[in-house]
Amino acid sequence: VARVEEFLGSSKKILIVTGMIGTGLHLLQKAMVDTSISLSRNYSVLAPNSKIASLYPVESKSIYSHIFTKNYKVEKEQLIYGLNKNQDTEQQVYIVGDAHLISDSQFETDVFRYGSGKLLTDFLEYTEIEKTQRQVIFLGDPFQLTRGKTDESALCYERLQAAIDGEIDRINLEFILPDQQQKLFVKNCQQIAQSIHFSRFNQLRAIADDSNCIQIVDRDRQQEISKAVFLEDSRFTKFIVFTNELVNRINHQVRQEFFGRGKEIVAGDIVHIHNSPVEVDEQKLKQTYISNNSFAEVIEVNPNTPLIQPLKGREQPIKINFLRIRVRLLENGKEVEFLCLSDYLYAEKPEF
């Protein structure tokens, strides 16, 4: 905290703070906000997306919603969201969490692009960091997967040094907090981090305790143990596999063998929401935004709601079947209703 205070009182432009899980990055994030307030500095806490922002211990928002405009222009059939004009104070402090996901790896789709497609470059341009007294603090975990190459991320000292004409400071957190040291998950992360640090991957071994982490030696017991663990807390137990085909096969098997359900989605199922739908309450003129990657328990499934679209050159119109689903979000218990594309739900590949 003293180092952070020293940075905020200096002419240095950027501070990079790195630390793996258990080192207290979120605690330090809160301390940075308190320090900024004590120095009478305005601040913005930003995250790679709104889902991550909701997990921070301080008020924060998505970096995209902060620096890019909501209005777009069309270029070559692509929607381009430009940079906002910076209205922040001349001494604004930007505290950017999970900065290993802030990168100059080119990102755009056939449909849209934010700025130049290089988020780190766009962010530094938005801050006008070289022309003002604004400062940026990047916090991130160097052992997490980055978005693109590691030398393109906001944690790369050399890349930032090449991008701006200003001094950059670094802090690396190595001490695991006392209340985290005995956690099995953290212990396993430490082993992996050590392997990454020394670039040694021929001995990756998980520490098992037969409770939080179970080692199955006898293959015959694999299904028995999986079933017991799953039924103990089916709402929050997830199987992770390599392909959508396997996902469907295992989901069908689990639903059939554990719950006696058929192929069709029913109340009690858990759904994984992929595309950030917005529920619109027309009576109250109110919108509810649902974060991408949310999980929800199905409360009610209404019969197919078809969309029929005539097309030129075709004798028969295109018919697309939707299900109207009411769900309860696992993260906050809120009930929402939206349309679900049937073909997408049951497809072996998540595409139209």
XYZ file of C-alpha atoms in Angstrom:
352
model
C 0.000 0.000 0.000
C 2.916 2.326 0.743
C 4.334 1.596 -2.717
C 0.951 2.409 -4.302
C 0.757 5.681 -2.357
C 4.299 6.517 -3.462
C 3.351 5.848 -7.107
C 0.235 8.047 -6.906
C 2.338 10.873 -5.523
C 4.936 10.577 -8.282
C 5.172 11.564 -11.949
C 5.256 7.917 -13.047
C 2.543 7.009 -15.543
C 1.848 3.291 -15.103
C 2.085 0.786 -12.241
C 1.959 -2.945 -12.988
C 0.932 -5.127 -10.027
C 1.172 -8.888 -10.506
C 0.289 -11.749 -8.196
C -1.204 -15.225 -8.396
C -4.352 -16.419 -6.663
C -4.099 -16.119 -2.858
C -1.777 -13.094 -2.858
C -4.590 -10.602 -2.172
C -4.960 -8.701 -5.460
C -8.609 -7.890 -4.663
C -7.673 -6.654 -1.176
C -5.060 -4.403 -2.736
C -7.611 -3.184 -5.268
C -9.807 -1.971 -2.387
C -6.770 -0.345 -0.719
C -5.950 1.466 -3.987
C -9.430 2.984 -4.059
C -9.087 4.092 -0.404
C -5.654 5.576 -1.112
C -6.959 7.463 -4.169
C -9.787 8.914 -2.060
C -7.371 9.936 0.727
C -5.277 11.796 -1.879
C -8.414 13.501 -3.276
C -7.966 11.741 -6.619
C -10.894 10.697 -8.798
C -10.682 7.056 -9.865
C -12.275 4.496 -12.200
C -12.135 0.757 -11.492
C -12.348 -1.154 -14.777
C -12.578 -4.849 -15.686
C -12.280 -6.773 -18.995
C -16.077 -7.272 -18.974
C -19.152 -6.618 -16.819
C -19.256 -10.215 -15.502
C -15.778 -9.864 -13.970
C -16.569 -6.333 -12.777
C -19.476 -7.699 -10.714
C -17.009 -9.835 -8.709
C -14.795 -6.970 -7.542
C -15.041 -5.700 -3.936
C -15.439 -2.092 -5.154
C -17.773 -0.362 -7.596
C -16.481 -1.045 -11.106
C -17.521 -1.324 -14.744
C -16.484 -2.905 -18.021
C -13.574 -1.216 -19.789
C -15.580 -1.452 -23.031
C -18.573 0.481 -21.664
C -16.226 3.134 -20.248
C -14.011 3.912 -23.233
C -16.152 3.099 -26.295
C -19.261 4.865 -27.624
C -22.678 3.209 -27.621
C -23.358 4.559 -31.109
C -21.665 2.913 -34.053
C -20.779 3.720 -37.633
C -20.826 1.218 -40.492
C -17.630 0.482 -42.413
C -17.596 -2.299 -45.035
C -20.716 -3.902 -43.500
C -19.063 -3.900 -40.049
C -20.337 -1.986 -37.007
C -17.505 0.107 -35.552
C -17.751 1.472 -31.992
C -15.351 4.413 -31.695
C -13.548 5.811 -28.648
C -15.465 8.073 -26.294
C -14.186 11.585 -25.671
C -12.468 11.422 -22.296
C -14.471 13.486 -19.782
C -12.492 12.291 -16.733
C -10.480 14.670 -14.565
C -6.929 15.617 -15.520
C -5.654 13.623 -12.509
C -7.874 10.543 -12.935
C -6.570 7.205 -11.631
C -7.529 4.116 -13.651
C -7.408 0.857 -11.671
C -7.677 -1.986 -14.201
C -8.267 -5.479 -12.794
C -7.559 -8.840 -14.491
C -5.171 -6.992 -16.781
C -3.832 -10.267 -18.209
C -7.054 -10.142 -20.269
C -6.364 -6.585 -21.511
C -4.355 -7.107 -24.664
C -3.306 -5.831 -28.070
C -4.294 -9.120 -29.652
C -6.486 -8.115 -32.589
C -10.140 -8.826 -31.833
C -13.048 -8.260 -34.209
C -15.862 -10.282 -35.751
C -17.465 -10.174 -39.190
C -20.198 -8.069 -37.605
C -18.531 -5.578 -35.237
C -15.285 -4.098 -33.925
C -14.443 -1.923 -30.920
C -12.059 0.883 -31.856
C -8.992 -0.398 -33.672
C -9.560 -3.937 -32.381
C -6.492 -3.555 -30.148
C -7.905 -2.912 -26.685
C -4.677 -1.980 -24.875
C -3.660 0.574 -27.511
C -7.180 2.041 -27.561
C -7.259 2.296 -23.764
C -3.915 4.116 -23.580
C -5.088 6.490 -26.321
C -8.331 7.128 -24.419
C -6.489 7.984 -21.176
C -4.310 10.597 -22.948
C -1.757 9.478 -20.403
C 1.176 11.300 -21.998
C -0.609 14.670 -22.201
C -2.185 14.688 -18.720
C -1.407 13.819 -15.104
C -3.618 10.726 -15.303
C -2.174 7.439 -14.045
C -2.964 3.779 -14.709
C -2.610 0.783 -12.403
C -2.805 -2.640 -14.062
C -3.467 -5.596 -11.721
C -3.269 -9.139 -13.021
C -2.230 -12.738 -12.561
C 0.752 -13.678 -14.773
C -0.097 -17.384 -14.424
C -3.607 -17.071 -15.886
C -4.348 -17.571 -19.576
C -3.929 -14.307 -21.462
C -6.016 -13.027 -24.353
C -3.498 -13.482 -27.154
C 0.262 -13.615 -26.677
C 1.784 -12.803 -23.271
C 3.941 -10.065 -24.809
C 0.747 -8.320 -26.027
C -0.872 -8.078 -22.573
C -1.055 -5.089 -20.243
C 1.244 -6.942 -17.822
C 4.121 -6.863 -20.335
C 6.542 -4.173 -19.150
C 8.398 -3.998 -22.470
C 5.205 -3.473 -24.489
C 4.022 -0.623 -22.253
C 7.479 0.919 -22.299
C 7.372 0.948 -26.112
C 3.815 2.346 -26.128
C 4.255 5.419 -23.909
C 6.894 8.012 -23.167
C 6.815 7.815 -19.387
C 8.138 5.916 -16.409
C 6.596 2.559 -15.449
C 6.771 0.977 -11.993
C 6.265 -2.693 -11.033
C 5.203 -4.599 -7.919
C 5.125 -8.410 -7.722
C 3.140 -10.018 -4.897
C 4.703 -13.328 -3.828
C 3.374 -13.845 -0.293
C 0.321 -16.113 -0.016
C -2.082 -14.723 2.604
C -2.329 -16.822 5.823
C -6.042 -17.605 5.316
C -5.266 -18.863 1.779
C -2.190 -20.983 2.477
C -4.034 -24.148 3.520
C -6.662 -24.047 0.753
C -6.264 -27.048 -1.507
C -7.116 -25.067 -4.649
C -4.409 -22.496 -3.867
C -1.866 -25.239 -3.127
C -2.549 -26.817 -6.515
C -2.299 -23.412 -8.208
C 1.078 -22.854 -6.526
C 2.406 -26.085 -8.010
C 1.253 -25.119 -11.499
C 2.619 -21.559 -11.117
C 5.995 -22.960 -10.128
C 6.018 -25.188 -13.218
C 5.121 -22.199 -15.417
C 7.832 -20.076 -13.752
C 10.541 -22.659 -14.475
C 8.991 -23.774 -17.819
C 8.902 -27.340 -16.541
C 5.804 -29.329 -17.491
C 6.804 -32.979 -17.245
C 5.496 -33.351 -13.685
C 2.008 -31.909 -13.291
C 0.435 -33.604 -10.303
C -2.712 -32.644 -8.428
C -2.786 -32.703 -4.622
C -5.829 -34.772 -3.622
C -7.597 -34.864 -0.251
C -10.506 -37.230 -1.145
C -12.933 -34.390 -0.411
C -12.374 -31.269 -2.494
C -10.110 -33.087 -4.927
C -10.646 -36.803 -5.488
C -8.119 -39.060 -7.138
C -9.771 -42.036 -8.851
C -7.357 -44.936 -9.178
C -9.952 -47.599 -9.891
C -11.627 -46.754 -13.223
C -14.640 -48.898 -12.292
C -15.442 -46.438 -9.480
C -15.265 -43.380 -11.739
C -18.963 -43.333 -12.653
C -20.014 -44.168 -9.090
C -17.950 -41.305 -7.600
C -18.982 -38.850 -10.341
C -22.644 -39.597 -9.690
C -22.270 -39.207 -5.907
C -20.451 -35.858 -6.245
C -22.898 -34.583 -8.856
C -26.044 -35.460 -6.917
C -24.655 -33.903 -3.744
C -24.724 -30.472 -5.403
C -26.030 -30.791 -8.947
C -26.647 -27.047 -9.377
C -22.978 -26.156 -9.037
C -21.194 -29.296 -10.259
C -19.866 -29.076 -13.818
C -18.221 -31.622 -16.100
C -15.730 -30.054 -18.515
C -14.982 -31.892 -21.771
C -13.345 -31.169 -25.122
C -16.125 -31.025 -27.742
C -19.758 -29.979 -28.029
C -20.575 -33.496 -29.202
C -19.204 -34.875 -25.909
C -21.051 -32.166 -23.971
C -24.353 -33.259 -25.479
C -23.618 -36.939 -24.976
C -22.660 -36.534 -21.300
C -25.502 -34.088 -20.570
C -27.987 -36.534 -22.095
C -26.456 -39.411 -20.105
C -26.483 -37.453 -16.820
C -30.073 -36.265 -17.308
C -31.254 -39.748 -18.280
C -29.378 -41.842 -15.700
C -29.368 -39.449 -12.734
C -32.732 -37.712 -13.181
C -34.764 -39.942 -15.500
C -35.276 -37.148 -18.057
C -35.642 -37.363 -21.837
C -33.989 -35.227 -24.509
C -36.297 -32.193 -24.236
C -35.435 -29.397 -21.806
C -37.698 -29.317 -18.720
C -38.092 -27.451 -15.411
C -35.200 -28.244 -13.073
C -32.566 -28.353 -15.826
C -29.564 -26.024 -15.615
C -28.859 -23.910 -18.719
C -25.666 -22.131 -19.713
C -26.412 -18.727 -21.274
C -24.094 -17.833 -24.141
C -25.152 -14.545 -25.653
C -26.074 -11.911 -23.052
C -29.845 -11.682 -23.661
C -31.840 -8.704 -22.406
C -35.268 -9.321 -20.897
C -37.681 -6.482 -21.676
C -40.642 -5.896 -19.375
C -42.952 -3.955 -21.687
C -45.438 -3.091 -18.916
C -42.798 -1.498 -16.675
C -40.640 -0.368 -19.648
C -37.713 -1.948 -17.869
C -34.748 -3.968 -19.160
C -32.823 -6.692 -17.334
C -29.348 -7.428 -18.694
C -28.134 -11.012 -18.240
C -24.367 -11.545 -18.214
C -22.866 -13.803 -20.841
C -21.663 -17.137 -19.379
C -24.344 -17.162 -16.647
C -25.935 -20.373 -15.382
C -29.637 -20.597 -14.541
C -32.193 -23.134 -13.338
C -35.182 -23.619 -15.636
C -38.530 -22.876 -13.941
C -40.890 -23.124 -16.901
C -40.702 -24.082 -20.600
C -43.443 -22.932 -22.957
C -44.199 -24.643 -26.299
C -42.347 -23.740 -29.456
C -42.588 -20.132 -30.628
C -41.814 -20.284 -34.374
C -40.418 -17.376 -36.383
C -41.518 -17.609 -40.020
C -39.509 -15.567 -42.513
C -40.320 -15.508 -46.268
C -37.257 -15.179 -48.502
C -37.020 -14.155 -52.170
C -36.377 -17.067 -54.514
C -37.754 -19.680 -52.104
C -41.173 -21.225 -52.431
C -41.459 -22.024 -48.731
C -40.585 -19.590 -45.910
C -37.791 -20.323 -43.440
C -39.131 -21.566 -40.102
C -37.005 -21.171 -36.945
C -38.244 -22.685 -33.688
C -37.710 -20.926 -30.373
C -38.599 -21.990 -26.844
C -39.805 -19.411 -24.354
C -37.970 -20.210 -21.128
C -38.339 -18.776 -17.647
C -35.258 -19.281 -15.455
C -33.812 -18.416 -12.059
C -30.203 -17.112 -12.284
C -27.901 -19.081 -9.970
C -25.706 -16.063 -9.210
C -28.424 -13.856 -7.705
C -31.750 -15.776 -7.727
C -33.374 -13.291 -10.127
C -36.104 -14.701 -12.372
C -36.033 -13.772 -16.060
C -37.681 -14.948 -19.268
C -36.224 -15.120 -22.775
C -36.350 -16.977 -26.092
C -34.029 -19.927 -26.648
C -33.118 -21.153 -30.138
C -34.050 -24.853 -30.249
C -31.593 -25.792 -33.018
C -28.737 -24.158 -31.116
C -29.657 -25.879 -27.844
C -29.525 -29.381 -29.324
C -26.846 -28.930 -32.011
C -23.578 -30.851 -31.847
C -21.774 -27.655 -32.888
C -22.814 -24.235 -31.497
C -23.551 -22.650 -34.841
C -26.526 -21.863 -37.070
